[in-house]
């Protein structure tokens, strides 16, 4: 995962995604569907990670080191699922 962030609310997630769409010159669906982007609320990310596991068959992701602590509750929530 090249871009990862756990955010507190949908508006913060939408801002982050909007920035990525401008940077990459693609649409929101392209950003959210990309396997190298993981941005959203903890609930959104849990659903997205489970969908990726179902679609692509992987259950592990590599995150930037700065995101290890923010993602810890999500890892714990998905542990054993």
CSV table of C-alpha atoms in Angstrom, one decimal:
chain,number,residue,atom,x,y,z
A,1,UNK,CA,0.0,0.0,0.0
A,2,UNK,CA,1.5,3.3,-1.1
A,3,UNK,CA,-1.0,5.6,0.4
A,4,UNK,CA,-2.7,4.7,3.7
A,5,UNK,CA,-4.6,6.6,6.4
A,6,UNK,CA,-7.1,5.8,9.0
A,7,UNK,CA,-9.3,8.9,9.3
A,8,UNK,CA,-11.9,9.8,11.9
A,9,UNK,CA,-14.8,10.8,9.6
A,10,UNK,CA,-16.1,10.5,6.1
A,11,UNK,CA,-15.4,14.2,5.3
A,12,UNK,CA,-11.7,13.7,6.2
A,13,UNK,CA,-11.6,10.5,4.0
A,14,UNK,CA,-13.3,12.4,1.1
A,15,UNK,CA,-10.6,15.1,1.4
A,16,UNK,CA,-7.8,12.6,1.3
A,17,UNK,CA,-9.3,10.8,-1.7
A,18,UNK,CA,-10.0,14.1,-3.5
A,19,UNK,CA,-6.3,15.0,-3.1
A,20,UNK,CA,-5.3,11.7,-4.6
A,21,UNK,CA,-7.7,12.0,-7.5
A,22,UNK,CA,-6.2,15.4,-8.3
A,23,UNK,CA,-2.6,14.1,-8.0
A,24,UNK,CA,-3.2,11.0,-10.1
A,25,UNK,CA,-5.7,12.6,-12.6
A,26,UNK,CA,-8.2,9.8,-12.1
A,27,UNK,CA,-11.7,9.4,-10.6
A,28,UNK,CA,-12.8,8.6,-7.0
A,29,UNK,CA,-13.7,5.0,-7.9
A,30,UNK,CA,-10.3,4.5,-9.5
A,31,UNK,CA,-8.6,5.7,-6.3
A,32,UNK,CA,-10.8,3.7,-3.9
A,33,UNK,CA,-10.5,0.6,-6.1
A,34,UNK,CA,-6.8,0.7,-6.3
A,35,UNK,CA,-4.9,-2.0,-4.3
A,36,UNK,CA,-2.2,0.6,-3.5
A,37,UNK,CA,-4.5,3.0,-1.7
A,38,UNK,CA,-6.1,2.4,1.6
A,39,UNK,CA,-7.8,5.5,3.0
A,40,UNK,CA,-11.0,5.7,5.1
A,41,UNK,CA,-12.6,5.3,8.5
A,42,UNK,CA,-11.8,2.1,10.4
A,43,UNK,CA,-15.2,0.7,9.4
A,44,UNK,CA,-14.6,1.5,5.7
A,45,UNK,CA,-11.2,0.1,5.7
A,46,UNK,CA,-12.3,-3.2,7.4
A,47,UNK,CA,-14.9,-3.7,4.6
A,48,UNK,CA,-12.4,-2.7,1.9
A,49,UNK,CA,-9.8,-5.1,3.2
A,50,UNK,CA,-12.3,-8.0,3.4
A,51,UNK,CA,-13.5,-7.3,-0.1
A,52,UNK,CA,-9.9,-7.3,-1.4
A,53,UNK,CA,-9.2,-10.6,0.3
A,54,UNK,CA,-12.3,-12.0,-1.4
A,55,UNK,CA,-11.4,-10.5,-4.8
A,56,UNK,CA,-7.6,-11.0,-4.9
A,57,UNK,CA,-7.0,-13.6,-2.3
A,58,UNK,CA,-4.6,-11.8,0.0
A,59,UNK,CA,-5.0,-11.0,3.6
A,60,UNK,CA,-1.7,-9.1,4.3
A,61,UNK,CA,-0.8,-5.6,3.3
A,62,UNK,CA,2.4,-3.6,3.8
A,63,UNK,CA,1.9,-0.2,5.2
A,64,UNK,CA,4.1,2.8,5.5
A,65,UNK,CA,5.8,2.7,9.0
A,66,UNK,CA,4.1,5.9,10.0
A,67,UNK,CA,0.7,4.2,9.7
A,68,UNK,CA,1.5,1.2,11.9
A,69,UNK,CA,0.1,2.7,15.1
A,70,UNK,CA,-3.0,4.2,13.5
A,71,UNK,CA,-3.8,0.9,11.8
A,72,UNK,CA,-3.3,-1.3,15.0
A,73,UNK,CA,-7.0,-1.2,16.1
A,74,UNK,CA,-8.0,-2.2,12.6
A,75,UNK,CA,-5.5,-5.1,12.6
A,76,UNK,CA,-6.9,-6.2,15.9
A,77,UNK,CA,-10.5,-6.0,14.7
A,78,UNK,CA,-9.8,-8.1,11.7
A,79,UNK,CA,-7.6,-10.6,13.4
A,80,UNK,CA,-9.0,-14.1,13.0
A,81,UNK,CA,-11.7,-13.1,10.4
